Amino acid sequence: DQGHYPVEAAPAQHEDVDIGAGETVRCLKNGVWLLRDRGAAYVVILAQQEDYGRGSDMIVEVAAPPGEVGAELCTRVFDALELRLSKGSCYRGRIISLEHRYQYSGHASRICVHELENVARTEVILPESILQAVERNVLKFAEQRQSLRDLGMSTQKGLLFHGPPGTGKTHCIKYLAGTLRGHTTLLITAEEMGLLPEYMALARLLQPALVVIEDADLIARERTERDSACDEVMLNRLLNEMDGLRERADVFFILTTNRPETLEPALANRPGRIDQTIEFPLPNEALRKRLIALYGKNLMVPVALVDELARRTEGASPAFIKELLRRIAQDHIEANGSGEVSRENVEAALHEMLFSGGLLNTRLLGGAAVEGD
C-alpha cells in the first residue's frame, strides 16, 4: 500500500554547497545504503526533510536489528560518521557562522563561510604591552596546548576584550583568526545566541576552534537587569559551555563588549569562564600618528599635517581616525585629486564629522572628545 505519501526509488539528488574561497562541493541530498557489519544487516538513510515551508534539515537515520547488537552497531556508525566529519570536514579552518532561520523552528538552516580581510601584525595599532598580552593568551597558548594537556591542564580558554567603541577589538580578532593556523573560527552575534548548542557542537567537531561572541553584554548582562526567561536560559547555556561543565575541548572563547561594567558577575569574575580580560584603550598621540599613516598610506599627507591631526584627534577612536582619513581623501578628490593633501581638505573633513552631523554623529563616530578648532 503506497498511501498518500508513497516512497519511490529515484536517482540521487545533489546540491552544490559554497565552502568559501570560491570553492563549491557537490553534496548528496538523499540516499539509501543496504549494509552488513559483523554479520548484522542494517540500513542507513540520508534524506532532506522539509519542514512545511520553514526550511529543510538533513537527516541521517540507521535502521538496525533490535537489542544490544543493534544498539552497538548504531553507536559504531555514528561514531565513525562524527570522526569522518571532524577530520575531513571542508569547513575545518574556515571562518563560519550559521544562517538564522526566522521562522517558527528557530534552527539554523545552513553554514555561511566568511572571507575576512587579512590583517597583519603591523596593522594592529595597540600599545605593545597589550598586543603582547593578546598574543601570549591566544597565539602562544595555542602553541603550548599539547604540553599543557600532557600536564593534565585544560586547553580551553576564555578572554574578554573590552574598551570604548571603535578601539580595534574586532580588528584584532581578524588578525588572530588569520594567524591561528588550523583553527576554525565561529562568529556569533547576540541575536544568534539561541543557536548556541549548534555552535558549540560545531566548535567541538571542528576543534581547534576560535569562538567569537560580539557584544556579549547584550546576552550576559547583570541578572538583575534581565526580564526574559529565554534570555536567562541562553546565559546559563553560555556559562555552562565556558565553565567546562561539558566536554573540554581545544576552544578559545573571545567575548567583546563596550560596557564591561554591565556584564554578569558570574561571567566576569569566575575563573574558567573568563581567564583574561584585555582592555583596548583609546590611542595616545604616538599611536594616532601610526593610525593616520596606516589609513592614509595612499595619500600624500604633509608631516606637519600628520602631527597636527594626531594632536587634534586626542580622545578619538581608531574608527574615527579611519573615517576622518576617508573624508579627507574624498574632499581631496573633489578639489583636484593630485599632489599633497591640503589644510583645507583636513578642515572640511573635521567640520563635517564634528559639526555638520551634530553631537549624535560625533558620538557614533567615536570622536566626542576631539577638538573642533
GROMACS .gro file of C-alpha atoms in nm:
model
  373
    1ASP     CA    1   0.000   0.000   0.000
    2GLN     CA    2   0.160   0.324  -0.117
    3GLY     CA    3  -0.061   0.551   0.099
    4HIS     CA    4  -0.092   0.927   0.047
    5TYR     CA    5   0.285   0.990   0.051
    6PRO     CA    6   0.448   0.699  -0.134
    7VAL     CA    7   0.823   0.648  -0.123
    8GLU     CA    8   0.961   0.576  -0.466
    9ALA     CA    9   1.306   0.489  -0.590
   10ALA     CA   10   1.462   0.778  -0.780
   11PRO     CA   11   1.804   0.897  -0.898
   12ALA     CA   12   2.030   1.052  -0.635
   13GLN     CA   13   1.997   1.428  -0.593
   14HIS     CA   14   2.294   1.657  -0.535
   15GLU     CA   15   2.345   2.019  -0.429
   16ASP     CA   16   2.643   2.250  -0.481
   17VAL     CA   17   2.745   2.394  -0.143
   18ASP     CA   18   2.966   2.702  -0.106
   19ILE     CA   19   3.264   2.632   0.123
   20GLY     CA   20   3.441   2.966   0.078
   21ALA     CA   21   3.742   3.085  -0.122
   22GLY     CA   22   3.537   3.047  -0.440
   23GLU     CA   23   3.507   2.670  -0.391
   24THR     CA   24   3.196   2.456  -0.401
   25VAL     CA   25   3.142   2.093  -0.306
   26ARG     CA   26   2.886   1.869  -0.474
   27CYS     CA   27   2.692   1.708  -0.189
   28LEU     CA   28   2.447   1.420  -0.193
   29LYS     CA   29   2.099   1.513  -0.069
   30ASN     CA   30   1.940   1.169  -0.041
   31GLY     CA   31   2.041   0.804  -0.042
   32VAL     CA   32   1.978   0.455   0.096
   33TRP     CA   33   2.259   0.211   0.179
   34LEU     CA   34   2.198  -0.160   0.250
   35LEU     CA   35   2.493  -0.270   0.461
   36ARG     CA   36   2.624  -0.555   0.675
   37ASP     CA   37   2.864  -0.538   0.970
   38ARG     CA   38   2.987  -0.841   1.165
   39GLY     CA   39   2.703  -1.047   1.032
   40ALA     CA   40   2.431  -0.793   1.118
   41ALA     CA   41   2.236  -0.630   0.836
   42TYR     CA   42   2.137  -0.264   0.867
   43VAL     CA   43   2.019   0.029   0.658
   44VAL     CA   44   2.145   0.389   0.652
   45ILE     CA   45   1.914   0.658   0.516
   46LEU     CA   46   2.017   1.012   0.418
   47ALA     CA   47   1.726   1.245   0.346
   48GLN     CA   48   1.644   1.614   0.328
   49GLN     CA   49   1.340   1.674   0.545
   50GLU     CA   50   1.116   1.966   0.453
   51ASP     CA   51   0.959   2.147   0.748
   52TYR     CA   52   0.633   2.267   0.593
   53GLY     CA   53   0.784   2.564   0.415
   54ARG     CA   54   1.004   2.670   0.708
   55GLY     CA   55   1.320   2.524   0.560
   56SER     CA   56   1.483   2.183   0.547
   57ASP     CA   57   1.713   1.966   0.755
   58MET     CA   58   1.948   1.685   0.660
   59ILE     CA   59   1.855   1.367   0.847
   60VAL     CA   60   2.071   1.056   0.888
   61GLU     CA   61   1.889   0.750   1.019
   62VAL     CA   62   2.010   0.399   1.092
   63ALA     CA   63   1.772   0.102   1.092
   64ALA     CA   64   1.932  -0.187   1.280
   65PRO     CA   65   1.821  -0.513   1.446
   66PRO     CA   66   1.665  -0.471   1.790
   67GLY     CA   67   1.857  -0.537   2.106
   68GLU     CA   68   2.216  -0.489   2.220
   69VAL     CA   69   2.366  -0.584   1.882
   70GLY     CA   70   2.167  -0.315   1.703
   71ALA     CA   71   2.247  -0.051   1.966
   72GLU     CA   72   2.621  -0.122   1.943
   73LEU     CA   73   2.603  -0.113   1.564
   74CYS     CA   74   2.428   0.228   1.565
   75THR     CA   75   2.690   0.362   1.806
   76ARG     CA   76   2.974   0.248   1.578
   77VAL     CA   77   2.808   0.402   1.272
   78PHE     CA   78   2.751   0.744   1.430
   79ASP     CA   79   3.094   0.747   1.598
   80ALA     CA   80   3.257   0.675   1.260
   81LEU     CA   81   3.043   0.943   1.096
   82GLU     CA   82   3.140   1.201   1.359
   83LEU     CA   83   3.509   1.114   1.327
   84ARG     CA   84   3.490   1.145   0.949
   85LEU     CA   85   3.316   1.481   0.975
   86SER     CA   86   3.567   1.605   1.231
   87LYS     CA   87   3.879   1.502   1.040
   88GLY     CA   88   3.766   1.563   0.684
   89SER     CA   89   3.518   1.848   0.704
   90CYS     CA   90   3.552   2.106   0.428
   91TYR     CA   91   3.470   2.372   0.690
   92ARG     CA   92   3.776   2.297   0.903
   93GLY     CA   93   3.998   2.603   0.926
   94ARG     CA   94   3.733   2.832   0.779
   95ILE     CA   95   3.557   3.136   0.926
   96ILE     CA   96   3.192   3.044   0.959
   97SER     CA   97   2.856   3.136   1.107
   98LEU     CA   98   2.511   2.984   1.099
   99GLU     CA   99   2.226   3.129   0.897
  100HIS     CA  100   1.945   3.207   1.138
  101ARG     CA  101   1.607   3.080   1.033
  102TYR     CA  102   1.349   3.333   1.146
  103GLN     CA  103   1.052   3.101   1.104
  104TYR     CA  104   0.896   2.902   1.384
  105SER     CA  105   1.159   2.631   1.411
  106GLY     CA  106   1.435   2.865   1.532
  107HIS     CA  107   1.706   2.639   1.390
  108ALA     CA  108   1.997   2.729   1.165
  109SER     CA  109   1.941   2.641   0.800
  110ARG     CA  110   2.299   2.622   0.675
  111ILE     CA  111   2.660   2.721   0.734
  112CYS     CA  112   2.786   3.051   0.592
  113VAL     CA  113   3.156   3.088   0.509
  114HIS     CA  114   3.310   3.433   0.551
  115GLU     CA  115   3.615   3.585   0.389
  116LEU     CA  116   3.764   3.832   0.637
  117GLU     CA  117   4.031   4.080   0.536
  118ASN     CA  118   4.384   3.967   0.613
  119VAL     CA  119   4.522   4.181   0.897
  120ALA     CA  120   4.898   4.186   0.955
  121ARG     CA  121   5.051   4.240   1.299
  122THR     CA  122   5.182   4.582   1.191
  123GLU     CA  123   4.822   4.686   1.118
  124VAL     CA  124   4.708   4.617   1.475
  125ILE     CA  125   4.771   4.959   1.631
  126LEU     CA  126   4.776   4.896   2.006
  127PRO     CA  127   5.022   4.961   2.287
  128GLU     CA  128   5.289   4.693   2.251
  129SER     CA  129   5.223   4.557   2.602
  130ILE     CA  130   4.856   4.499   2.519
  131LEU     CA  131   4.930   4.335   2.184
  132GLN     CA  132   5.181   4.106   2.354
  133ALA     CA  133   4.920   4.014   2.616
  134VAL     CA  134   4.677   3.921   2.339
  135GLU     CA  135   4.938   3.710   2.161
  136ARG     CA  136   5.053   3.538   2.480
  137ASN     CA  137   4.699   3.440   2.575
  138VAL     CA  138   4.600   3.322   2.228
  139LEU     CA  139   4.884   3.253   1.985
  140LYS     CA  140   5.138   3.131   2.243
  141PHE     CA  141   4.870   2.939   2.430
  142ALA     CA  142   4.777   2.756   2.109
  143GLU     CA  143   5.141   2.655   2.059
  144GLN     CA  144   5.162   2.522   2.416
  145ARG     CA  145   4.836   2.326   2.418
  146GLN     CA  146   4.989   1.981   2.385
  147SER     CA  147   5.237   2.049   2.666
  148LEU     CA  148   4.953   2.176   2.887
  149ARG     CA  149   4.746   1.869   2.803
  150ASP     CA  150   5.038   1.644   2.895
  151LEU     CA  151   5.040   1.815   3.237
  152GLY     CA  152   4.671   1.743   3.281
  153MET     CA  153   4.564   2.105   3.236
  154SER     CA  154   4.268   2.248   3.047
  155THR     CA  155   4.322   2.357   2.687
  156GLN     CA  156   4.009   2.574   2.676
  157LYS     CA  157   4.049   2.947   2.735
  158GLY     CA  158   3.815   3.243   2.766
  159LEU     CA  159   3.907   3.607   2.705
  160LEU     CA  160   3.713   3.930   2.732
  161PHE     CA  161   3.808   4.219   2.503
  162HIS     CA  162   3.665   4.544   2.636
  163GLY     CA  163   3.701   4.912   2.570
  164PRO     CA  164   3.525   5.209   2.405
  165PRO     CA  165   3.358   5.152   2.066
  166GLY     CA  166   3.591   5.157   1.768
  167THR     CA  167   3.913   5.082   1.957
  168GLY     CA  168   4.009   4.782   1.745
  169LYS     CA  169   3.860   4.478   1.921
  170THR     CA  170   3.712   4.329   1.604
  171HIS     CA  171   4.018   4.434   1.403
  172CYS     CA  172   4.241   4.241   1.646
  173ILE     CA  173   4.015   3.935   1.620
  174LYS     CA  174   4.063   3.941   1.242
  175TYR     CA  175   4.439   3.936   1.300
  176LEU     CA  176   4.407   3.638   1.537
  177ALA     CA  177   4.173   3.448   1.306
  178GLY     CA  178   4.418   3.485   1.019
  179THR     CA  179   4.719   3.390   1.232
  180LEU     CA  180   4.575   3.087   1.419
  181ARG     CA  181   4.660   2.824   1.161
  182GLY     CA  182   4.432   2.522   1.156
  183HIS     CA  183   4.168   2.684   1.376
  184THR     CA  184   3.804   2.710   1.274
  185THR     CA  185   3.655   3.049   1.363
  186LEU     CA  186   3.288   3.072   1.459
  187LEU     CA  187   3.130   3.418   1.463
  188ILE     CA  188   2.830   3.455   1.697
  189THR     CA  189   2.625   3.771   1.739
  190ALA     CA  190   2.393   3.833   2.034
  191GLU     CA  191   2.085   3.763   1.823
  192GLU     CA  192   2.221   3.417   1.739
  193MET     CA  193   2.261   3.302   2.100
  194GLY     CA  194   1.959   3.077   2.051
  195LEU     CA  195   2.182   2.872   1.822
  196LEU     CA  196   2.450   2.831   2.090
  197PRO     CA  197   2.412   2.449   2.121
  198GLU     CA  198   2.463   2.414   1.745
  199TYR     CA  199   2.763   2.647   1.753
  200MET     CA  200   2.919   2.452   2.040
  201ALA     CA  201   2.863   2.123   1.859
  202LEU     CA  202   3.045   2.269   1.558
  203ALA     CA  203   3.326   2.403   1.778
  204ARG     CA  204   3.386   2.061   1.934
  205LEU     CA  205   3.354   1.888   1.598
  206LEU     CA  206   3.591   2.125   1.415
  207GLN     CA  207   3.834   2.197   1.701
  208PRO     CA  208   4.074   2.358   1.749
  209ALA     CA  209   3.831   2.645   1.726
  210LEU     CA  210   3.802   3.017   1.798
  211VAL     CA  211   3.451   3.112   1.913
  212VAL     CA  212   3.385   3.488   1.891
  213ILE     CA  213   3.082   3.634   2.071
  214GLU     CA  214   3.045   4.001   1.982
  215ASP     CA  215   2.864   4.247   2.210
  216ALA     CA  216   2.848   3.995   2.493
  217ASP     CA  217   2.682   4.249   2.723
  218LEU     CA  218   2.360   4.203   2.524
  219ILE     CA  219   2.334   3.841   2.640
  220ALA     CA  220   2.545   3.833   2.958
  221ARG     CA  221   2.445   4.149   3.143
  222GLU     CA  222   2.360   4.155   3.513
  223ARG     CA  223   2.088   3.905   3.603
  224THR     CA  224   1.902   4.182   3.785
  225GLU     CA  225   1.862   4.365   3.452
  226ARG     CA  226   1.714   4.064   3.273
  227ASP     CA  227   1.341   4.033   3.218
  228SER     CA  228   1.320   3.735   2.983
  229ALA     CA  229   1.322   3.370   3.090
  230CYS     CA  230   1.454   3.281   2.744
  231ASP     CA  231   1.750   3.516   2.790
  232GLU     CA  232   1.819   3.356   3.128
  233VAL     CA  233   1.838   3.013   2.962
  234MET     CA  234   2.078   3.145   2.699
  235LEU     CA  235   2.302   3.299   2.964
  236ASN     CA  236   2.310   2.974   3.161
  237ARG     CA  237   2.398   2.782   2.847
  238LEU     CA  238   2.683   3.021   2.773
  239LEU     CA  239   2.814   2.995   3.129
  240ASN     CA  240   2.795   2.615   3.125
  241GLU     CA  241   2.984   2.591   2.798
  242MET     CA  242   3.255   2.829   2.915
  243ASP     CA  243   3.281   2.674   3.259
  244GLY     CA  244   3.372   2.342   3.105
  245LEU     CA  245   3.086   2.153   3.268
  246ARG     CA  246   3.069   1.957   2.947
  247GLU     CA  247   3.346   1.806   2.740
  248ARG     CA  248   3.672   2.001   2.748
  249ALA     CA  249   3.798   2.098   2.405
  250ASP     CA  250   4.066   2.299   2.227
  251VAL     CA  251   3.848   2.606   2.206
  252PHE     CA  252   3.915   2.977   2.254
  253PHE     CA  253   3.621   3.191   2.362
  254ILE     CA  254   3.666   3.561   2.287
  255LEU     CA  255   3.388   3.788   2.407
  256THR     CA  256   3.377   4.157   2.319
  257THR     CA  257   3.192   4.437   2.495
  258ASN     CA  258   3.189   4.813   2.510
  259ARG     CA  259   3.032   4.802   2.857
  260PRO     CA  260   3.216   4.558   3.084
  261GLU     CA  261   3.050   4.705   3.392
  262THR     CA  262   2.714   4.561   3.282
  263LEU     CA  263   2.835   4.203   3.248
  264GLU     CA  264   2.701   3.932   3.473
  265PRO     CA  265   2.945   3.894   3.767
  266ALA     CA  266   2.933   3.515   3.736
  267LEU     CA  267   3.075   3.553   3.386
  268ALA     CA  268   3.324   3.828   3.453
  269ASN     CA  269   3.466   3.709   3.783
  270ARG     CA  270   3.464   3.328   3.770
  271PRO     CA  271   3.797   3.173   3.659
  272GLY     CA  272   3.744   2.913   3.392
  273ARG     CA  273   3.487   3.124   3.216
  274ILE     CA  274   3.697   3.433   3.159
  275ASP     CA  275   4.066   3.368   3.218
  276GLN     CA  276   4.194   3.705   3.096
  277THR     CA  277   4.039   4.045   3.038
  278ILE     CA  278   4.219   4.279   2.799
  279GLU     CA  279   4.134   4.647   2.772
  280PHE     CA  280   4.154   4.821   2.436
  281PRO     CA  281   4.221   5.187   2.522
  282LEU     CA  282   4.182   5.498   2.312
  283PRO     CA  283   4.511   5.560   2.128
  284ASN     CA  284   4.770   5.806   2.256
  285GLU     CA  285   4.932   6.061   2.025
  286ALA     CA  286   5.207   5.825   1.905
  287LEU     CA  287   4.952   5.557   1.817
  288ARG     CA  288   4.730   5.814   1.646
  289LYS     CA  289   5.023   5.904   1.419
  290ARG     CA  290   5.058   5.536   1.329
  291LEU     CA  291   4.685   5.513   1.260
  292ILE     CA  292   4.699   5.819   1.034
  293ALA     CA  293   4.993   5.665   0.848
  294LEU     CA  294   4.807   5.332   0.814
  295TYR     CA  295   4.475   5.468   0.691
  296GLY     CA  296   4.632   5.744   0.483
  297LYS     CA  297   4.908   5.529   0.332
  298ASN     CA  298   4.796   5.609  -0.023
  299LEU     CA  299   4.754   5.980   0.046
  300MET     CA  300   5.030   6.240   0.043
  301VAL     CA  301   4.980   6.398   0.385
  302PRO     CA  302   5.250   6.650   0.483
  303VAL     CA  303   5.435   6.566   0.805
  304ALA     CA  304   5.319   6.890   0.965
  305LEU     CA  305   4.955   6.798   0.898
  306VAL     CA  306   5.008   6.446   1.035
  307ASP     CA  307   5.144   6.592   1.358
  308GLU     CA  308   4.857   6.840   1.380
  309LEU     CA  309   4.595   6.573   1.312
  310ALA     CA  310   4.747   6.350   1.580
  311ARG     CA  311   4.726   6.636   1.828
  312ARG     CA  312   4.374   6.745   1.737
  313THR     CA  313   4.229   6.393   1.749
  314GLU     CA  314   4.306   6.342   2.117
  315GLY     CA  315   4.033   6.121   2.263
  316ALA     CA  316   3.935   5.981   1.922
  317SER     CA  317   3.896   5.613   1.848
  318PRO     CA  318   4.078   5.434   1.564
  319ALA     CA  319   3.740   5.409   1.390
  320PHE     CA  320   3.707   5.789   1.400
  321ILE     CA  321   4.057   5.835   1.255
  322LYS     CA  322   3.988   5.581   0.980
  323GLU     CA  323   3.672   5.765   0.878
  324LEU     CA  324   3.848   6.101   0.905
  325LEU     CA  325   4.114   5.992   0.654
  326ARG     CA  326   3.843   5.872   0.418
  327ARG     CA  327   3.665   6.210   0.440
  328ILE     CA  328   3.995   6.388   0.379
  329ALA     CA  329   4.054   6.169   0.073
  330GLN     CA  330   3.704   6.243  -0.054
  331ASP     CA  331   3.747   6.619  -0.018
  332HIS     CA  332   4.093   6.594  -0.178
  333ILE     CA  333   3.945   6.410  -0.478
  334GLU     CA  334   3.671   6.669  -0.516
  335ALA     CA  335   3.927   6.952  -0.503
  336ASN     CA  336   4.185   6.822  -0.750
  337GLY     CA  337   4.287   6.466  -0.658
  338SER     CA  338   4.658   6.521  -0.713
  339GLY     CA  339   4.952   6.628  -0.508
  340GLU     CA  340   4.953   6.668  -0.131
  341VAL     CA  341   4.652   6.684   0.094
  342SER     CA  342   4.585   7.046   0.189
  343ARG     CA  343   4.489   7.202   0.520
  344GLU     CA  344   4.156   7.295   0.357
  345ASN     CA  345   4.086   6.924   0.294
  346VAL     CA  346   4.156   6.847   0.659
  347GLU     CA  347   3.942   7.133   0.794
  348ALA     CA  348   3.649   7.041   0.568
  349ALA     CA  349   3.659   6.678   0.682
  350LEU     CA  350   3.683   6.768   1.050
  351HIS     CA  351   3.400   7.019   1.024
  352GLU     CA  352   3.172   6.767   0.856
  353MET     CA  353   3.244   6.498   1.115
  354LEU     CA  354   3.231   6.717   1.425
  355PHE     CA  355   2.968   6.979   1.347
  356SER     CA  356   2.753   6.908   1.041
  357GLY     CA  357   2.600   6.590   1.183
  358GLY     CA  358   2.550   6.717   1.534
  359LEU     CA  359   2.651   6.562   1.865
  360LEU     CA  360   2.499   6.221   1.785
  361ASN     CA  361   2.707   6.191   1.470
  362THR     CA  362   3.022   6.274   1.667
  363ARG     CA  363   2.942   6.014   1.933
  364LEU     CA  364   2.861   5.747   1.675
  365LEU     CA  365   3.196   5.807   1.506
  366GLY     CA  366   3.385   5.788   1.836
  367GLY     CA  367   3.505   6.147   1.835
  368ALA     CA  368   3.319   6.307   2.122
  369ALA     CA  369   3.644   6.427   2.282
  370VAL     CA  370   3.806   6.561   1.964
  371GLU     CA  371   3.892   6.929   1.941
  372GLY     CA  372   3.698   7.121   1.682
  373ASP     CA  373   3.909   7.431   1.645
   0.00000   0.00000   0.00000
